[in-house]
Amino acid sequence: MLKTVETMSNLGAIDAAHHLHPFSDMKKLNAAGTRIIQRAEGVHVFDSNGKKYLDAFAGLWCVNVGYGRREIADAVFNQINELPYYNTFFGTTTPPTTLLAQKITEHAGPKMNHVFFTNSGSEASDTWFRIARVYWKALGKPTKTKIIARKNGYHGSTVAGASLGGMKWMHEQGNLPIDGIVHINQPYWYVEGGDLSPAEFGLKVARELEEKIDELGADNVAAFVAEPIQGAGGVIVPPETYWPEISRICKEKDILLVSDEVICGFGRLGSWFGYQHFGVEPDLAPVAKGLSSGYLPIGGVLVSDRVAEVMVNQIGDFAHGYTYSGHPVCAAAALENIRIIEEEGLVERVRDDIGPYFAEAWKSLSDHEIVGEAVSVGLMAGLQLTIDKATRRRFAKPDDVGTLVRNHCVENGLIMRATGDRMLASPPLVISRGEVNEMIATLRKGLDHLRDTVKE
Ligand SMILES: *Cc1c(COP(=O)(O)O)cnc(C)c1O
C-alpha cells in the first residue's frame, strides 16, 4: 500500500509523471498540481492535507447514499469471499446479478421489466444504441437506424456515447459524431429562448423533433435520446411543456424514446427515475452512477416490455455484452445501495423533505445581482450567472466566470461544479438542512467574489 509518509508527500509528483486524467488539460493540471482526495464520510471528503470539503457534487453526481457506508463495504467483502467473479454470457448468472435486475425493475414502473448490465453509463449508451437498431431490424424495418439526440446533451465518452452527446468540443476530438446521429436544439430557455415564454419555447424545441423526423423520414429514425434534465450540460430544467410534447411525438411517429437516467435515476429528482418525475414512459433507459452510489462501477439499460419482447422472441443471439456485465461484486454493492435508499426512504426524503427545503434555499440565491435564475428539482440544481438580469445577457467570457466561482467555493471547503456560466449542484441525498445552509452561504460568498472581481 502507498502509505509511507514519503510516498504520500510525493504523490503529486508521481501523479504528474504517470497519470493521464480524464477531461483534463494535463499541462495545466501538472502545473497547478492535483488535489488528492484521501477519505470521506457522510457528505464530506478530506484531502491529503487533511482539509475538509462539503461535497455538494456527490463525487460526480453519483454518491447518492453518501460516503462511509459500512453495509456496502460488508456486502462487497462477503461477495468477494463467496464468488469474486463469474460471467453471465454462456447460460450462467450469479445470485446478486439476477436479484439486482429484479430489484431495479420493482421501482421502474409497470412496463419496465428487464435490465441489460454494463459497467458504466457510456457503455449503457453503446448498448441501447445497438438494441434500438436491432429492435427495428427484427421487426422488418432495417432502415430505421438514425438516432436523434440533442445539442449540449451528455451521454458518455465512448465513441457512441460522445457521438450521441451534443458537445461540439468532444466531437472535434476523434471525428465525431459517427454516422447516423443527428442533433436538435436543447430546451435551454434562459440563453436560447429569446422573447418566447418558457412554455412557448418548450413547445418550439420539442417540435424540432417532429420536424427532424419528418425531414429524415420516420422510416429512417430508430430513436430519440435525452436526459430528463441535462446534467453536464448545465442542469438545464426543461419548460413544463417540453416532455409531454416529446412523448407525444415519439408515440405518433413510432420511434423509440430513450431516457438517459444516468444522473436522474435512483432518487436524485425525488422519484426513482427521472421519467417518472416528468410523467413519460420511455422504451429504453440507460442507468449507472446512483445505481451503486459510485461504490463500484456498474451500469445498465432498463428495457421496456415492448422492446424486451422483441429481444427475447425475435432477435435471437444479441451479440453484445461485457466481460463484467452484471459483475457479482458490483451487483452486491448496488443491491445494498438500493436497500439503503429504500430503508431510509431517501427518494421520499428528497421529494417531500430535503428537496423542498433545498429548493427554497437555492432559490434564495436568485436575489443576488449576478444570478439570472436558480432552478432545482429534487437535489439537482443549476444556477445561471448573468451580467444583466433584465436582458439575460451573458458575461463577456461565460466560460471563465463559473470557474472563478467554483474555485472560490473549493478554497472555502465547498465542492461544486461549473459548466461555463452555470453553477451545478448535486449533493448526496442524505445532506442535512444545516449542511444545505452551509453550502448556500459559501456559494453566496463565491458569487460575491465574482461580482467584486468583475467590478474591478
Ligand atoms: C455520466 C453520464 C454518462 C456516462 O456515464 P459514465 O459512467 O461516465 O460512462 C451518461 N449519461 C449521462 C446523463 C451522464 O451524466
Coordinates of C-alpha atoms in Angstrom, one line a residue, residues 39-395:
R39 CA -11.0 9.7 2.7
A40 CA -14.7 10.6 3.1
E41 CA -17.6 10.3 5.5
G42 CA -21.2 11.3 5.0
V43 CA -21.3 14.3 2.7
H44 CA -17.7 15.3 3.4
V45 CA -14.4 14.4 1.7
F46 CA -10.9 15.1 3.0
D47 CA -7.8 15.8 1.0
S48 CA -4.2 14.7 1.7
N49 CA -3.6 17.8 3.7
G50 CA -6.5 17.0 6.0
K51 CA -8.7 19.8 4.6
K52 CA -12.4 19.0 4.8
Y53 CA -14.8 19.7 2.0
L54 CA -18.6 19.6 1.8
D55 CA -19.1 17.6 -1.4
A56 CA -22.1 19.2 -3.0
F57 CA -21.5 17.3 -6.1
A58 CA -21.7 13.7 -4.7
G59 CA -18.4 12.7 -6.3
L60 CA -19.5 13.0 -9.9
W61 CA -23.3 13.1 -9.5
C62 CA -23.2 9.6 -8.0
V63 CA -22.7 9.1 -4.3
N64 CA -26.4 9.3 -3.5
V65 CA -26.3 7.5 -0.2
G66 CA -23.3 9.4 1.0
Y67 CA -19.8 8.2 1.9
G68 CA -18.7 5.7 4.5
R69 CA -21.5 3.2 4.3
R70 CA -20.2 0.1 6.2
E71 CA -23.1 -2.0 5.0
I72 CA -22.0 -1.7 1.4
A73 CA -18.4 -2.5 2.3
D74 CA -19.6 -5.6 4.2
A75 CA -21.8 -6.7 1.2
V76 CA -18.8 -6.3 -1.1
F77 CA -16.4 -8.1 1.3
N78 CA -18.8 -11.0 1.7
Q79 CA -19.5 -11.3 -2.1
I80 CA -15.8 -11.3 -2.9
N81 CA -15.2 -14.1 -0.5
E82 CA -18.1 -16.2 -1.8
L83 CA -17.7 -15.5 -5.5
P84 CA -15.5 -12.7 -6.7
Y85 CA -16.4 -13.1 -10.4
Y86 CA -18.3 -15.1 -12.8
N87 CA -19.7 -14.2 -16.2
T88 CA -23.2 -14.1 -17.5
F89 CA -22.5 -15.0 -21.1
F90 CA -22.9 -18.7 -21.6
G91 CA -26.1 -19.6 -19.9
T92 CA -25.0 -18.6 -16.4
T93 CA -25.8 -15.9 -13.9
T94 CA -24.9 -15.2 -10.2
P95 CA -27.4 -14.6 -7.4
P96 CA -26.7 -10.8 -6.9
T97 CA -26.9 -10.2 -10.6
T98 CA -30.3 -11.7 -11.0
L99 CA -31.6 -10.2 -7.8
L100 CA -30.4 -6.8 -8.9
A101 CA -32.3 -7.0 -12.2
Q102 CA -35.4 -7.8 -10.3
K103 CA -34.9 -5.1 -7.7
I104 CA -34.3 -2.3 -10.2
T105 CA -37.5 -3.2 -12.1
E106 CA -39.5 -3.1 -8.9
H107 CA -39.1 0.6 -9.0
A108 CA -39.1 1.3 -12.7
G109 CA -42.8 1.3 -13.4
P110 CA -45.2 -1.4 -14.8
K111 CA -43.8 -1.6 -18.3
M112 CA -40.1 -1.7 -17.5
N113 CA -39.2 -5.2 -16.5
H114 CA -35.8 -6.1 -17.9
V115 CA -32.2 -5.0 -17.4
F116 CA -29.1 -5.4 -19.5
F117 CA -26.0 -4.8 -17.4
T118 CA -22.9 -2.7 -18.3
N119 CA -20.1 -1.2 -16.3
S120 CA -20.8 2.4 -16.9
G121 CA -23.1 5.0 -18.3
S122 CA -21.1 5.3 -21.5
E123 CA -21.3 1.5 -22.1
A124 CA -25.0 1.8 -21.5
S125 CA -25.2 4.4 -24.3
D126 CA -23.4 2.0 -26.6
T127 CA -25.7 -0.8 -25.5
W128 CA -29.1 0.9 -26.1
F129 CA -27.7 2.3 -29.4
R130 CA -27.3 -1.3 -30.7
I131 CA -30.5 -2.5 -29.1
A132 CA -32.5 0.2 -30.8
R133 CA -31.2 -0.7 -34.2
V134 CA -31.5 -4.5 -33.8
Y135 CA -35.0 -4.0 -32.5
W136 CA -36.3 -2.3 -35.7
K137 CA -34.4 -4.7 -37.9
A138 CA -36.0 -7.6 -36.1
L139 CA -39.4 -6.0 -36.8
G140 CA -38.6 -5.9 -40.5
K141 CA -37.7 -2.2 -40.6
P142 CA -34.0 -2.3 -41.2
T143 CA -33.9 1.3 -42.4
K144 CA -34.9 2.7 -39.0
T145 CA -31.4 3.3 -37.9
K146 CA -30.9 7.0 -37.3
I147 CA -30.8 8.4 -33.8
I148 CA -31.9 11.9 -32.9
A149 CA -30.1 13.5 -29.9
R150 CA -29.6 17.0 -28.6
K151 CA -27.0 19.7 -28.7
N152 CA -25.3 20.0 -25.3
G153 CA -26.6 16.7 -24.2
Y154 CA -24.2 14.3 -22.4
H155 CA -24.3 10.5 -22.8
G156 CA -20.7 9.5 -22.0
S157 CA -17.4 9.5 -23.8
T158 CA -17.1 6.2 -25.7
V159 CA -17.5 6.6 -29.4
A160 CA -21.2 6.1 -29.4
G161 CA -21.6 8.0 -26.1
A162 CA -19.7 11.0 -27.3
S163 CA -21.5 10.9 -30.7
L164 CA -24.9 10.8 -29.0
G165 CA -23.8 13.7 -26.8
G166 CA -24.1 17.1 -28.3
M167 CA -20.8 18.6 -27.1
K168 CA -19.1 20.1 -30.0
W169 CA -15.7 20.2 -28.3
M170 CA -15.9 16.5 -27.8
H171 CA -16.9 15.9 -31.4
E172 CA -13.9 17.7 -32.6
Q173 CA -11.6 15.1 -31.0
G174 CA -11.9 11.9 -33.0
N175 CA -14.0 12.9 -36.0
L176 CA -17.4 12.5 -34.3
P177 CA -20.3 12.1 -34.4
I178 CA -20.3 8.7 -36.1
D179 CA -22.7 8.3 -39.0
G180 CA -26.4 8.2 -38.3
I181 CA -26.6 10.5 -35.3
V182 CA -28.2 14.0 -35.6
H183 CA -28.7 16.7 -33.1
I184 CA -31.5 19.1 -32.5
N185 CA -31.7 22.1 -30.1
Q186 CA -31.9 21.8 -26.3
P187 CA -34.7 23.3 -24.1
Y188 CA -32.3 25.9 -22.7
W189 CA -34.8 28.8 -22.3
Y190 CA -32.6 31.2 -20.4
V191 CA -30.0 31.5 -23.2
E192 CA -31.8 30.4 -26.3
G193 CA -35.4 31.3 -25.5
G194 CA -35.3 34.9 -26.8
D195 CA -38.7 36.6 -26.4
L196 CA -40.7 33.5 -26.1
S197 CA -42.2 32.5 -22.8
P198 CA -40.6 29.3 -21.3
A199 CA -43.8 27.4 -22.2
E200 CA -43.8 28.5 -25.8
F201 CA -40.1 27.8 -26.1
G202 CA -40.5 24.3 -24.6
L203 CA -43.1 23.5 -27.3
K204 CA -41.0 25.0 -30.0
V205 CA -37.9 23.0 -29.3
A206 CA -39.9 19.8 -28.7
R207 CA -41.4 20.3 -32.2
E208 CA -38.0 20.4 -33.7
L209 CA -38.0 16.7 -33.0
E210 CA -41.1 16.3 -35.1
E211 CA -39.6 18.4 -37.9
K212 CA -36.4 16.4 -37.8
I213 CA -38.2 13.1 -38.0
D214 CA -40.3 14.4 -41.0
E215 CA -37.1 15.6 -42.7
L216 CA -35.3 12.3 -42.3
G217 CA -38.5 10.2 -42.8
A218 CA -39.9 8.3 -39.8
D219 CA -38.9 5.1 -41.6
N220 CA -35.3 6.0 -41.1
V221 CA -35.4 7.0 -37.5
A222 CA -34.8 4.5 -34.7
A223 CA -34.9 6.6 -31.5
F224 CA -34.7 9.9 -29.8
V225 CA -32.5 10.2 -26.7
A226 CA -32.5 12.9 -24.0
E227 CA -31.6 13.3 -20.3
P228 CA -34.8 14.2 -18.3
I229 CA -32.7 17.2 -17.0
Q230 CA -29.4 17.8 -18.8
G231 CA -26.7 17.3 -16.2
A232 CA -23.2 18.0 -17.6
G233 CA -24.8 20.5 -20.0
G234 CA -25.6 22.7 -17.0
V235 CA -28.6 21.3 -15.1
I236 CA -31.0 22.6 -17.7
V237 CA -34.5 22.0 -16.5
P238 CA -36.8 22.0 -19.5
P239 CA -40.0 24.0 -19.5
E240 CA -43.1 22.1 -18.4
T241 CA -44.4 21.9 -21.9
Y242 CA -41.4 20.0 -23.2
W243 CA -41.6 16.4 -22.1
P244 CA -45.3 15.8 -22.8
E245 CA -44.8 17.1 -26.3
I246 CA -41.7 14.9 -26.8
S247 CA -43.6 11.9 -25.6
R248 CA -46.5 12.6 -27.9
I249 CA -44.2 13.0 -30.9
C250 CA -42.3 9.7 -30.3
K251 CA -45.6 7.8 -30.0
E252 CA -47.1 9.3 -33.1
K253 CA -44.1 8.9 -35.2
D254 CA -43.3 5.4 -33.8
I255 CA -39.8 6.0 -32.7
L256 CA -38.2 4.7 -29.5
L257 CA -37.9 7.1 -26.6
V258 CA -34.7 6.8 -24.7
S259 CA -34.5 8.5 -21.3
D260 CA -30.8 8.8 -20.1
E261 CA -31.3 8.2 -16.4
V262 CA -27.6 8.0 -15.5
I263 CA -27.9 11.1 -13.3
C264 CA -31.6 11.4 -12.7
G265 CA -32.1 7.7 -11.7
F266 CA -32.1 6.4 -8.1
G267 CA -33.7 9.3 -6.3
R268 CA -31.9 12.5 -7.5
L269 CA -35.2 14.2 -8.6
G270 CA -37.3 12.8 -5.7
S271 CA -38.5 9.9 -7.9
W272 CA -36.9 6.6 -8.6
F273 CA -36.3 7.6 -12.2
G274 CA -36.4 11.0 -13.9
Y275 CA -39.0 9.8 -16.5
Q276 CA -41.4 9.3 -13.6
H277 CA -40.9 12.8 -12.4
F278 CA -41.9 14.1 -15.9
G279 CA -44.6 11.5 -16.3
V280 CA -43.3 9.9 -19.5
E281 CA -42.8 6.2 -20.4
P282 CA -39.5 5.6 -22.3
D283 CA -38.8 2.4 -24.2
L284 CA -35.1 2.3 -23.0
A285 CA -33.4 3.9 -20.1
P286 CA -29.6 3.8 -19.5
V287 CA -28.6 3.9 -15.8
A288 CA -25.3 4.0 -13.9
K289 CA -23.9 6.4 -11.2
G290 CA -26.6 6.3 -8.4
L291 CA -27.2 2.6 -9.1
S292 CA -24.3 1.8 -6.8
S293 CA -23.8 5.3 -5.4
G294 CA -20.4 5.0 -7.1
Y295 CA -19.1 2.5 -4.6
L296 CA -18.3 0.2 -7.5
P297 CA -18.7 0.7 -11.3
I298 CA -21.9 -0.7 -12.6
G299 CA -24.5 0.5 -15.2
G300 CA -27.2 -1.0 -17.3
V301 CA -30.1 -0.4 -19.7
L302 CA -33.6 -0.7 -18.5
V303 CA -35.6 -2.3 -21.3
S304 CA -39.4 -1.9 -21.6
D305 CA -41.7 -4.9 -22.3
R306 CA -42.2 -3.6 -25.8
V307 CA -38.5 -3.9 -26.7
A308 CA -37.7 -6.9 -24.4
E309 CA -40.5 -8.9 -26.1
V310 CA -38.7 -8.5 -29.5
M311 CA -35.3 -9.1 -28.0
V312 CA -36.4 -12.3 -26.4
N313 CA -38.6 -13.7 -29.2
Q314 CA -37.2 -12.3 -32.4
I315 CA -33.6 -11.1 -32.3
G316 CA -32.1 -14.5 -31.4
D317 CA -28.5 -14.1 -30.3
F318 CA -27.8 -10.4 -29.4
A319 CA -24.1 -10.3 -29.9
H320 CA -23.3 -7.7 -27.3
G321 CA -22.0 -7.7 -23.7
Y322 CA -19.1 -7.0 -21.5
T323 CA -16.8 -9.4 -19.6
Y324 CA -18.1 -7.7 -16.4
S325 CA -21.8 -7.3 -17.4
G326 CA -23.6 -8.0 -14.1
H327 CA -20.4 -8.4 -12.2
P328 CA -21.5 -10.1 -8.9
V329 CA -19.5 -7.9 -6.6
C330 CA -20.7 -4.7 -8.2
A331 CA -24.2 -6.1 -8.2
A332 CA -23.9 -6.9 -4.5
A333 CA -22.9 -3.3 -3.9
A334 CA -25.8 -2.0 -6.0
L335 CA -28.3 -4.2 -4.2
E336 CA -27.1 -2.9 -0.8
N337 CA -27.2 0.6 -2.1
I338 CA -30.8 0.2 -3.2
R339 CA -31.7 -1.4 0.1
I340 CA -30.3 1.7 1.9
I341 CA -32.3 4.0 -0.4
E342 CA -35.5 2.0 0.4
E343 CA -34.9 1.5 4.1
E344 CA -34.1 5.2 4.7
G345 CA -36.8 6.4 2.4
L346 CA -34.3 8.6 0.5
V347 CA -36.5 9.0 -2.5
E348 CA -39.4 10.3 -0.4
R349 CA -36.9 12.4 1.7
V350 CA -35.8 14.2 -1.5
R351 CA -39.4 14.6 -2.7
D352 CA -41.1 15.7 0.5
D353 CA -38.5 17.0 2.9
I354 CA -34.9 17.9 2.0
G355 CA -35.7 18.6 -1.7
P356 CA -38.3 21.3 -0.9
Y357 CA -36.0 22.7 1.8
F358 CA -33.1 22.8 -0.6
A359 CA -35.3 24.3 -3.4
E360 CA -36.1 27.3 -1.1
A361 CA -32.5 27.8 0.0
W362 CA -31.3 27.5 -3.6
K363 CA -34.0 29.9 -4.9
S364 CA -32.9 32.5 -2.3
L365 CA -29.7 33.0 -4.3
S366 CA -31.8 34.5 -7.1
D367 CA -31.8 37.8 -5.3
H368 CA -28.0 38.1 -5.9
E369 CA -27.3 40.7 -8.6
I370 CA -25.3 38.3 -10.9
V371 CA -27.8 35.4 -10.6
G372 CA -30.2 35.1 -13.6
E373 CA -32.1 32.0 -12.4
A374 CA -31.7 29.4 -9.7
V375 CA -33.5 26.3 -10.5
S376 CA -33.7 22.8 -8.9
V377 CA -35.6 19.6 -9.0
G378 CA -35.1 17.3 -6.0
L379 CA -31.4 17.6 -5.3
M380 CA -30.2 18.6 -8.8
A381 CA -29.7 22.3 -9.2
G382 CA -28.4 24.8 -11.7
L383 CA -27.6 28.5 -11.2
Q384 CA -27.3 30.8 -14.2
L385 CA -24.8 33.7 -13.9
T386 CA -25.6 36.9 -15.8
I387 CA -24.2 40.4 -16.1
D388 CA -27.7 41.8 -16.6
K389 CA -30.7 40.2 -15.1
A390 CA -33.2 42.2 -17.1
T391 CA -31.9 41.2 -20.6
R392 CA -30.5 37.8 -19.5
R393 CA -27.2 39.0 -21.0
R394 CA -24.2 36.7 -20.5
F395 CA -20.7 37.7 -19.2

